[in-house]
């Protein structure tokens, strides 16, 4: 019999999708509170969960029946919310971007190390079946050495999307398409090919009348020698994400699902056609599993109750912030930035102008 973790969801926007995932895992989680400044926005979630309404994070932290605080607030509020929950010894789940700088991320890492609570950043795109199949082909050695990859985050966002006051601004969204949108595909890249060692990036605001970038082009060098390009826009005719990897023995291409490119179907094509059957048979018994938030939360439950590794760690969030820091720095200087980045890098305290 597993321990049911009691959750408070703070922020009822994407928090609604988190709630669906918890409701799909009724033996693992019970949502006891939905907190939002806007009571009306919280109301459908309160009803669906059979939970209480709270009007603030402070009210949530004053409760004694909350094991996990799930932060779905606008980005500029993440850091203080995470630190506040950790100070109360609660486990924390926090939406992307975790923070607005490497320095803030390191502050959270230090606070987590000193707390009984653990922090899990959200990167739910990792848990698609197709991406899992690629990881199996890599782990078994069938894929071989990676040569190149391309990453596309081609989404469509217009003035309606930017009508939400916190979006499109440095002080509240903490950046543009590389912070809020491409962060997912870039996490998949690092998750698949390992650490980045060099970044060159050019950014532009071409689609919407906003303060932050909505287009970007990256050249990325991976520690294993693979070369990667990433293209980002919020002015695509339709929403589409795509990852394509060329390995020594096979090429892999993701689904085009914008918000779950890790899902099936992926194509895995052997370079030597006579080897195709080895790839196909290696995947024949790949088990079906939940995807997205539900899979991440399912694995998190095991981590928080049985001590298995968290499915997404603060180090993963830090890697995503390191790429963002490097990209803004490269754009500003026109130079290639070498990673890892530490406290001596000029962008360590933040990229927000
Ligand atoms: N993982 C994903 O796929 C994904 C998708 C969308 C958004 N997000 C992230 O989730 C976060 C929230 O984004 P969103 O689209 O849900 O935003 P949103 O504006 O739709 O929702 C945020 C909610 O927080 C509430 N709120 C704001 N300040 C508050 C406070 N001090 N106390 C209590 N409630 C407060 C607002 O009333 C609002 O209902 C952002 O960090 C965003 O980047 C992640």
Short mmCIF file of C-alpha atoms and ligand atoms in Angstrom, two decimals:
data_model
loop_
_atom_site.label_atom_id
_atom_site.label_comp_id
_atom_site.label_asym_id
_atom_site.label_seq_id
_atom_site.Cartn_x
_atom_site.Cartn_y
_atom_site.Cartn_z
CA UNK A 1 0.00 0.00 0.00
CA UNK A 2 1.64 3.27 -1.10
CA UNK A 3 1.61 6.52 0.83
CA UNK A 4 -0.78 9.06 -0.63
CA UNK A 5 0.92 12.45 -0.93
CA UNK A 6 -1.24 15.49 -0.23
CA UNK A 7 -0.74 18.26 -2.79
CA UNK A 8 -1.52 21.98 -2.97
CA UNK A 9 -1.52 23.42 -6.48
CA UNK A 10 -0.59 27.11 -6.44
CA UNK A 11 -1.71 28.79 -9.67
CA UNK A 12 -4.77 27.63 -11.58
CA UNK A 13 -3.58 28.13 -15.19
CA UNK A 14 -1.32 25.23 -16.18
CA UNK A 15 -2.22 24.02 -12.69
CA UNK A 16 -5.39 22.63 -14.32
CA UNK A 17 -3.26 20.22 -16.39
CA UNK A 18 -1.26 19.24 -13.30
CA UNK A 19 -4.55 18.51 -11.56
CA UNK A 20 -5.65 16.15 -14.37
CA UNK A 21 -2.41 14.23 -13.90
CA UNK A 22 -2.89 13.92 -10.12
CA UNK A 23 -6.48 12.79 -10.65
CA UNK A 24 -5.16 10.07 -12.99
CA UNK A 25 -3.00 8.81 -10.07
CA UNK A 26 -5.59 8.55 -7.27
CA UNK A 27 -3.60 5.99 -5.25
CA UNK A 28 -0.53 8.22 -5.23
CA UNK A 29 -1.83 11.77 -4.75
CA UNK A 30 -4.72 13.66 -3.21
CA UNK A 31 -5.06 17.34 -4.11
CA UNK A 32 -6.19 19.08 -0.93
CA UNK A 33 -5.83 22.74 -1.93
CA UNK A 34 -6.02 24.92 -5.01
CA UNK A 35 -4.52 28.34 -4.35
CA UNK A 36 -4.89 31.33 -6.65
CA UNK A 37 -5.44 35.05 -6.16
CA UNK A 38 -8.36 34.65 -8.53
CA UNK A 39 -11.05 32.61 -6.80
CA UNK A 40 -13.14 32.26 -9.95
CA UNK A 41 -10.22 30.84 -11.89
CA UNK A 42 -9.59 28.32 -9.14
CA UNK A 43 -13.25 27.31 -8.81
CA UNK A 44 -13.43 24.58 -11.50
CA UNK A 45 -10.24 23.00 -10.16
CA UNK A 46 -11.54 23.13 -6.59
CA UNK A 47 -14.70 21.36 -7.76
CA UNK A 48 -12.87 18.75 -9.84
CA UNK A 49 -10.45 17.91 -7.03
CA UNK A 50 -12.91 18.16 -4.16
CA UNK A 51 -10.24 20.39 -2.63
CA UNK A 52 -10.23 23.57 -0.54
CA UNK A 53 -9.67 26.99 -2.03
CA UNK A 54 -6.79 29.06 -0.62
CA UNK A 55 -6.04 32.61 -1.67
CA UNK A 56 -2.26 32.60 -1.30
CA UNK A 57 0.88 30.54 -0.94
CA UNK A 58 1.10 31.76 2.65
CA UNK A 59 -2.29 30.19 3.38
CA UNK A 60 -1.07 26.92 1.86
CA UNK A 61 2.10 26.95 3.93
CA UNK A 62 0.07 27.51 7.11
CA UNK A 63 -1.80 24.24 6.51
CA UNK A 64 -0.63 21.07 8.18
CA UNK A 65 -2.10 18.69 5.61
CA UNK A 66 0.17 19.52 2.64
CA UNK A 67 3.14 17.31 1.72
CA UNK A 68 3.85 18.74 -1.73
CA UNK A 69 3.52 22.35 -2.91
CA UNK A 70 3.14 22.45 -6.70
CA UNK A 71 4.08 25.92 -7.95
CA UNK A 72 2.34 26.95 -11.17
CA UNK A 73 2.80 30.70 -10.70
CA UNK A 74 4.20 33.18 -13.24
CA UNK A 75 7.99 32.81 -13.55
CA UNK A 76 9.12 35.81 -11.50
CA UNK A 77 7.39 34.37 -8.43
CA UNK A 78 9.03 30.92 -8.57
CA UNK A 79 12.16 31.57 -6.57
CA UNK A 80 10.53 33.04 -3.47
CA UNK A 81 7.74 30.46 -3.60
CA UNK A 82 10.20 27.54 -3.77
CA UNK A 83 12.33 28.96 -0.95
CA UNK A 84 9.23 29.62 1.18
CA UNK A 85 7.95 26.05 0.76
CA UNK A 86 11.39 24.56 1.45
CA UNK A 87 11.71 26.66 4.60
CA UNK A 88 8.54 24.94 5.81
CA UNK A 89 10.02 21.52 5.02
CA UNK A 90 7.61 20.79 2.16
CA UNK A 91 8.45 19.00 -1.06
CA UNK A 92 8.19 21.29 -4.07
CA UNK A 93 7.25 20.76 -7.68
CA UNK A 94 7.92 23.88 -9.75
CA UNK A 95 7.06 24.86 -13.31
CA UNK A 96 9.62 26.08 -15.82
CA UNK A 97 11.67 28.24 -15.91
CA UNK A 98 12.71 27.39 -12.36
CA UNK A 99 14.30 30.82 -11.86
CA UNK A 100 15.66 33.83 -13.72
CA UNK A 101 19.35 33.11 -13.16
CA UNK A 102 21.98 30.53 -12.32
CA UNK A 103 22.64 32.40 -9.07
CA UNK A 104 19.00 31.95 -8.01
CA UNK A 105 19.09 28.31 -9.03
CA UNK A 106 22.20 27.76 -6.91
CA UNK A 107 20.43 29.47 -4.00
CA UNK A 108 17.56 27.00 -4.35
CA UNK A 109 20.00 24.09 -4.58
CA UNK A 110 21.62 25.18 -1.31
CA UNK A 111 18.22 25.61 0.37
CA UNK A 112 17.08 22.18 -0.83
CA UNK A 113 20.25 20.57 0.51
CA UNK A 114 19.49 22.09 3.94
CA UNK A 115 15.76 21.21 3.94
CA UNK A 116 13.85 18.00 4.54
CA UNK A 117 11.89 18.93 1.41
CA UNK A 118 13.01 18.02 -2.09
CA UNK A 119 12.52 20.09 -5.25
CA UNK A 120 11.47 18.69 -8.59
CA UNK A 121 11.39 21.05 -11.57
CA UNK A 122 8.81 20.27 -14.26
CA UNK A 123 10.00 19.00 -17.66
CA UNK A 124 7.11 16.76 -18.61
CA UNK A 125 8.09 16.45 -22.31
CA UNK A 126 10.75 13.93 -21.28
CA UNK A 127 8.25 11.19 -20.64
CA UNK A 128 7.07 10.37 -24.16
CA UNK A 129 7.17 6.78 -25.39
CA UNK A 130 9.13 7.58 -28.56
CA UNK A 131 11.85 9.40 -26.67
CA UNK A 132 12.02 6.47 -24.25
CA UNK A 133 12.55 4.17 -27.23
CA UNK A 134 15.41 6.35 -28.48
CA UNK A 135 17.01 6.23 -25.06
CA UNK A 136 16.81 2.43 -25.14
CA UNK A 137 18.57 2.39 -28.53
CA UNK A 138 21.28 4.67 -27.14
CA UNK A 139 21.69 2.77 -23.87
CA UNK A 140 21.96 -0.62 -25.60
CA UNK A 141 24.64 0.77 -27.95
CA UNK A 142 22.52 0.19 -31.06
CA UNK A 143 22.46 3.88 -31.99
CA UNK A 144 26.24 4.34 -31.86
CA UNK A 145 27.98 7.71 -31.79
CA UNK A 146 25.83 10.82 -32.29
CA UNK A 147 26.86 13.02 -35.23
CA UNK A 148 24.31 15.86 -35.47
CA UNK A 149 20.82 16.85 -34.38
CA UNK A 150 18.28 19.50 -35.28
CA UNK A 151 15.71 20.88 -32.87
CA UNK A 152 12.69 22.92 -33.91
CA UNK A 153 10.30 24.83 -31.69
CA UNK A 154 8.00 26.40 -34.27
CA UNK A 155 4.90 27.63 -32.48
CA UNK A 156 2.31 30.30 -33.13
CA UNK A 157 1.63 33.00 -30.52
CA UNK A 158 -0.28 36.20 -31.25
CA UNK A 159 -1.53 39.30 -29.45
CA UNK A 160 -4.23 37.31 -27.62
CA UNK A 161 -1.56 35.17 -25.99
CA UNK A 162 0.36 38.27 -24.96
CA UNK A 163 -2.78 39.90 -23.50
CA UNK A 164 -1.92 38.10 -20.23
CA UNK A 165 -0.07 40.90 -18.40
CA UNK A 166 2.96 38.91 -17.22
CA UNK A 167 3.83 37.59 -20.66
CA UNK A 168 6.22 39.26 -23.09
CA UNK A 169 8.04 41.24 -20.37
CA UNK A 170 11.49 40.83 -18.93
CA UNK A 171 10.49 41.49 -15.32
CA UNK A 172 7.70 38.92 -15.20
CA UNK A 173 8.23 36.31 -17.94
CA UNK A 174 12.03 36.57 -17.41
CA UNK A 175 12.67 36.22 -21.14
CA UNK A 176 11.08 35.21 -24.40
CA UNK A 177 10.82 32.13 -26.57
CA UNK A 178 14.10 30.61 -25.38
CA UNK A 179 12.97 30.86 -21.74
CA UNK A 180 9.28 30.04 -21.99
CA UNK A 181 8.92 27.82 -25.05
CA UNK A 182 12.10 26.25 -26.49
CA UNK A 183 13.20 25.36 -22.95
CA UNK A 184 11.33 22.06 -23.33
CA UNK A 185 12.93 20.92 -26.60
CA UNK A 186 16.33 22.03 -25.33
CA UNK A 187 15.81 19.96 -22.19
CA UNK A 188 15.03 16.96 -24.42
CA UNK A 189 18.27 17.60 -26.28
CA UNK A 190 20.38 17.60 -23.11
CA UNK A 191 18.41 14.67 -21.69
CA UNK A 192 19.24 12.67 -24.84
CA UNK A 193 22.77 13.72 -25.79
CA UNK A 194 24.21 14.90 -22.46
CA UNK A 195 25.88 18.15 -21.51
CA UNK A 196 26.41 21.14 -23.77
CA UNK A 197 29.92 22.57 -24.02
CA UNK A 198 29.52 25.50 -26.45
CA UNK A 199 26.70 27.82 -27.53
CA UNK A 200 26.37 30.45 -30.21
CA UNK A 201 22.98 32.15 -30.49
CA UNK A 202 21.25 34.95 -32.30
CA UNK A 203 17.90 36.24 -31.02
CA UNK A 204 15.28 38.58 -32.46
CA UNK A 205 11.81 39.98 -31.82
CA UNK A 206 10.10 39.62 -35.21
CA UNK A 207 6.60 38.26 -34.65
CA UNK A 208 4.91 40.14 -31.81
CA UNK A 209 5.21 43.59 -30.28
CA UNK A 210 6.84 42.43 -27.09
CA UNK A 211 9.96 43.30 -25.11
CA UNK A 212 11.51 39.82 -25.28
CA UNK A 213 12.70 37.65 -28.18
CA UNK A 214 10.31 35.50 -30.18
CA UNK A 215 12.78 34.05 -32.71
CA UNK A 216 16.15 32.40 -32.17
CA UNK A 217 18.84 30.42 -33.94
CA UNK A 218 21.38 28.33 -32.04
CA UNK A 219 24.54 26.42 -32.86
CA UNK A 220 25.27 24.05 -29.99
CA UNK A 221 28.27 21.82 -29.33
CA UNK A 222 27.71 18.78 -27.13
CA UNK A 223 30.30 17.25 -24.82
CA UNK A 224 30.21 14.03 -26.85
CA UNK A 225 31.19 15.96 -30.00
CA UNK A 226 27.75 16.07 -31.62
CA UNK A 227 26.80 19.31 -33.40
CA UNK A 228 23.28 20.68 -33.01
CA UNK A 229 21.22 23.46 -34.53
CA UNK A 230 18.05 24.76 -32.93
CA UNK A 231 15.48 26.99 -34.57
CA UNK A 232 12.85 28.80 -32.52
CA UNK A 233 9.93 30.97 -33.60
CA UNK A 234 6.53 31.98 -32.29
CA UNK A 235 5.45 32.86 -35.83
CA UNK A 236 4.92 29.42 -37.34
CA UNK A 237 1.71 28.79 -39.32
CA UNK A 238 0.94 26.00 -36.92
CA UNK A 239 2.40 24.69 -33.69
CA UNK A 240 5.02 22.07 -34.36
CA UNK A 241 8.02 20.70 -32.46
CA UNK A 242 10.57 18.36 -33.97
CA UNK A 243 13.83 16.71 -33.03
CA UNK A 244 15.97 14.81 -35.52
CA UNK A 245 19.13 12.91 -34.53
CA UNK A 246 21.70 11.32 -36.84
CA UNK A 247 23.71 8.63 -35.05
CA UNK A 248 26.40 6.36 -36.40
CA UNK A 249 23.96 3.49 -36.92
CA UNK A 250 20.55 5.09 -37.21
CA UNK A 251 18.61 8.32 -37.70
CA UNK A 252 15.74 9.12 -35.35
CA UNK A 253 12.95 11.59 -35.88
CA UNK A 254 10.38 12.66 -33.33
CA UNK A 255 6.66 13.10 -33.66
CA UNK A 256 5.57 16.62 -34.58
CA UNK A 257 3.28 17.01 -31.57
CA UNK A 258 4.10 20.55 -30.43
CA UNK A 259 3.63 19.91 -26.72
CA UNK A 260 4.70 16.28 -26.60
CA UNK A 261 7.28 15.62 -29.33
CA UNK A 262 8.57 12.72 -27.26
CA UNK A 263 5.36 10.80 -27.89
CA UNK A 264 4.99 8.05 -30.50
CA UNK A 265 5.31 7.67 -33.37
CA UNK A 266 9.05 8.25 -33.82
CA UNK A 267 10.89 6.82 -36.79
CA UNK A 268 14.14 4.93 -36.28
CA UNK A 269 15.87 4.22 -39.57
CA UNK A 270 19.01 2.09 -39.76
CA UNK A 271 21.85 3.44 -41.90
CA UNK A 272 22.52 -0.12 -43.00
CA UNK A 273 19.13 -1.50 -44.12
CA UNK A 274 20.20 -5.01 -43.05
CA UNK A 275 20.38 -3.76 -39.44
CA UNK A 276 16.79 -2.45 -39.37
CA UNK A 277 15.44 -5.68 -37.88
CA UNK A 278 17.82 -5.38 -34.89
CA UNK A 279 16.42 -1.93 -34.13
CA UNK A 280 12.83 -3.07 -34.58
CA UNK A 281 13.27 -6.09 -32.34
CA UNK A 282 15.02 -4.03 -29.64
CA UNK A 283 11.85 -1.94 -29.43
CA UNK A 284 9.31 -4.72 -29.87
CA UNK A 285 8.71 -5.19 -26.15
CA UNK A 286 9.00 -1.51 -25.15
CA UNK A 287 6.34 -1.17 -22.45
CA UNK A 288 3.40 1.23 -22.72
CA UNK A 289 3.41 3.85 -19.95
CA UNK A 290 1.82 7.14 -19.01
CA UNK A 291 3.31 10.27 -20.58
CA UNK A 292 3.66 13.94 -19.69
CA UNK A 293 2.80 15.30 -16.27
CA UNK A 294 1.21 12.02 -15.15
CA UNK A 295 4.38 10.03 -15.81
CA UNK A 296 6.61 12.64 -14.20
CA UNK A 297 4.39 12.77 -11.10
CA UNK A 298 4.15 8.97 -10.96
CA UNK A 299 7.96 8.68 -10.90
CA UNK A 300 8.19 11.59 -8.44
CA UNK A 301 5.92 9.74 -6.04
CA UNK A 302 8.34 6.81 -5.92
CA UNK A 303 11.22 9.23 -5.39
CA UNK A 304 9.52 11.08 -2.54
CA UNK A 305 8.19 8.01 -0.76
CA UNK A 306 10.77 5.29 -1.52
CA UNK A 307 13.93 7.29 -2.14
CA UNK A 308 14.39 6.48 -5.84
CA UNK A 309 15.99 9.28 -7.91
CA UNK A 310 13.74 12.19 -8.86
CA UNK A 311 12.82 11.97 -12.56
CA UNK A 312 13.83 15.63 -13.06
CA UNK A 313 16.41 17.22 -10.79
CA UNK A 314 17.62 20.68 -9.88
CA UNK A 315 20.74 19.89 -11.89
CA UNK A 316 18.49 19.43 -14.94
CA UNK A 317 16.87 22.82 -14.32
CA UNK A 318 20.31 24.34 -13.86
CA UNK A 319 21.43 22.93 -17.22
CA UNK A 320 18.42 24.57 -18.89
CA UNK A 321 19.25 27.92 -17.25
CA UNK A 322 22.89 27.55 -18.23
CA UNK A 323 21.91 27.24 -21.90
CA UNK A 324 19.66 30.31 -21.60
CA UNK A 325 22.42 32.30 -19.88
CA UNK A 326 24.88 31.29 -22.57
CA UNK A 327 22.46 32.18 -25.37
CA UNK A 328 21.77 35.70 -24.08
CA UNK A 329 25.47 36.20 -23.50
CA UNK A 330 26.39 34.97 -26.99
CA UNK A 331 23.72 37.17 -28.55
CA UNK A 332 25.02 40.23 -26.67
CA UNK A 333 28.69 39.69 -27.46
CA UNK A 334 28.49 37.90 -30.81
CA UNK A 335 30.82 35.28 -29.38
CA UNK A 336 30.68 31.57 -28.77
CA UNK A 337 30.19 30.80 -25.06
CA UNK A 338 31.85 27.79 -23.48
CA UNK A 339 30.03 25.82 -20.77
CA UNK A 340 29.84 25.00 -17.87
CA UNK A 341 29.07 28.45 -16.46
CA UNK A 342 29.88 29.26 -12.86
CA UNK A 343 29.77 32.24 -10.52
CA UNK A 344 32.59 33.99 -12.39
CA UNK A 345 30.55 34.29 -15.61
CA UNK A 346 29.15 37.82 -16.23
CA UNK A 347 25.67 36.33 -16.82
CA UNK A 348 25.65 34.32 -13.59
CA UNK A 349 23.48 36.83 -11.69
CA UNK A 350 20.93 36.90 -14.51
CA UNK A 351 20.24 37.76 -18.11
CA UNK A 352 17.28 40.10 -17.53
CA UNK A 353 18.39 43.58 -18.66
N1 LIG B 1 5.15 22.82 -18.54
C1 LIG B 1 4.39 23.41 -19.45
O1 LIG B 1 4.12 22.85 -20.52
C2 LIG B 1 3.84 24.78 -19.18
C3 LIG B 1 2.78 25.27 -19.95
C4 LIG B 1 2.27 26.54 -19.63
C5 LIG B 1 2.83 27.30 -18.62
N2 LIG B 1 3.89 26.79 -17.92
C6 LIG B 1 4.51 27.57 -16.85
O2 LIG B 1 3.60 27.61 -15.75
C7 LIG B 1 3.68 28.86 -15.08
C8 LIG B 1 2.31 29.51 -15.05
O3 LIG B 1 1.91 29.74 -16.38
P1 LIG B 1 0.35 29.82 -16.78
O4 LIG B 1 0.32 29.78 -18.27
O5 LIG B 1 -0.42 28.81 -16.03
O6 LIG B 1 0.01 31.28 -16.27
P2 LIG B 1 -1.45 31.88 -15.97
O7 LIG B 1 -1.28 33.35 -15.92
O8 LIG B 1 -2.43 31.27 -16.92
O9 LIG B 1 -1.79 31.32 -14.51
C9 LIG B 1 -1.10 31.75 -13.38
C10 LIG B 1 -2.09 31.83 -12.22
O10 LIG B 1 -1.37 32.25 -11.05
C11 LIG B 1 -2.23 33.13 -10.31
N3 LIG B 1 -1.38 33.98 -9.49
C12 LIG B 1 -0.55 34.98 -9.88
N4 LIG B 1 0.10 35.50 -8.82
C13 LIG B 1 -0.32 34.81 -7.73
C14 LIG B 1 -0.01 34.86 -6.34
N5 LIG B 1 0.90 35.73 -5.88
N6 LIG B 1 -0.62 33.99 -5.51
C15 LIG B 1 -1.54 33.12 -5.98
N7 LIG B 1 -1.88 33.01 -7.28
C16 LIG B 1 -1.28 33.85 -8.14
C17 LIG B 1 -2.98 33.91 -11.37
O11 LIG B 1 -4.19 34.43 -10.83
C18 LIG B 1 -3.21 32.85 -12.44
O12 LIG B 1 -4.47 32.20 -12.30
C19 LIG B 1 4.74 29.67 -15.82
O13 LIG B 1 5.97 29.54 -15.19
C20 LIG B 1 4.79 29.02 -17.20
O14 LIG B 1 6.05 29.16 -17.82
C21 LIG B 1 4.39 25.56 -18.18
#
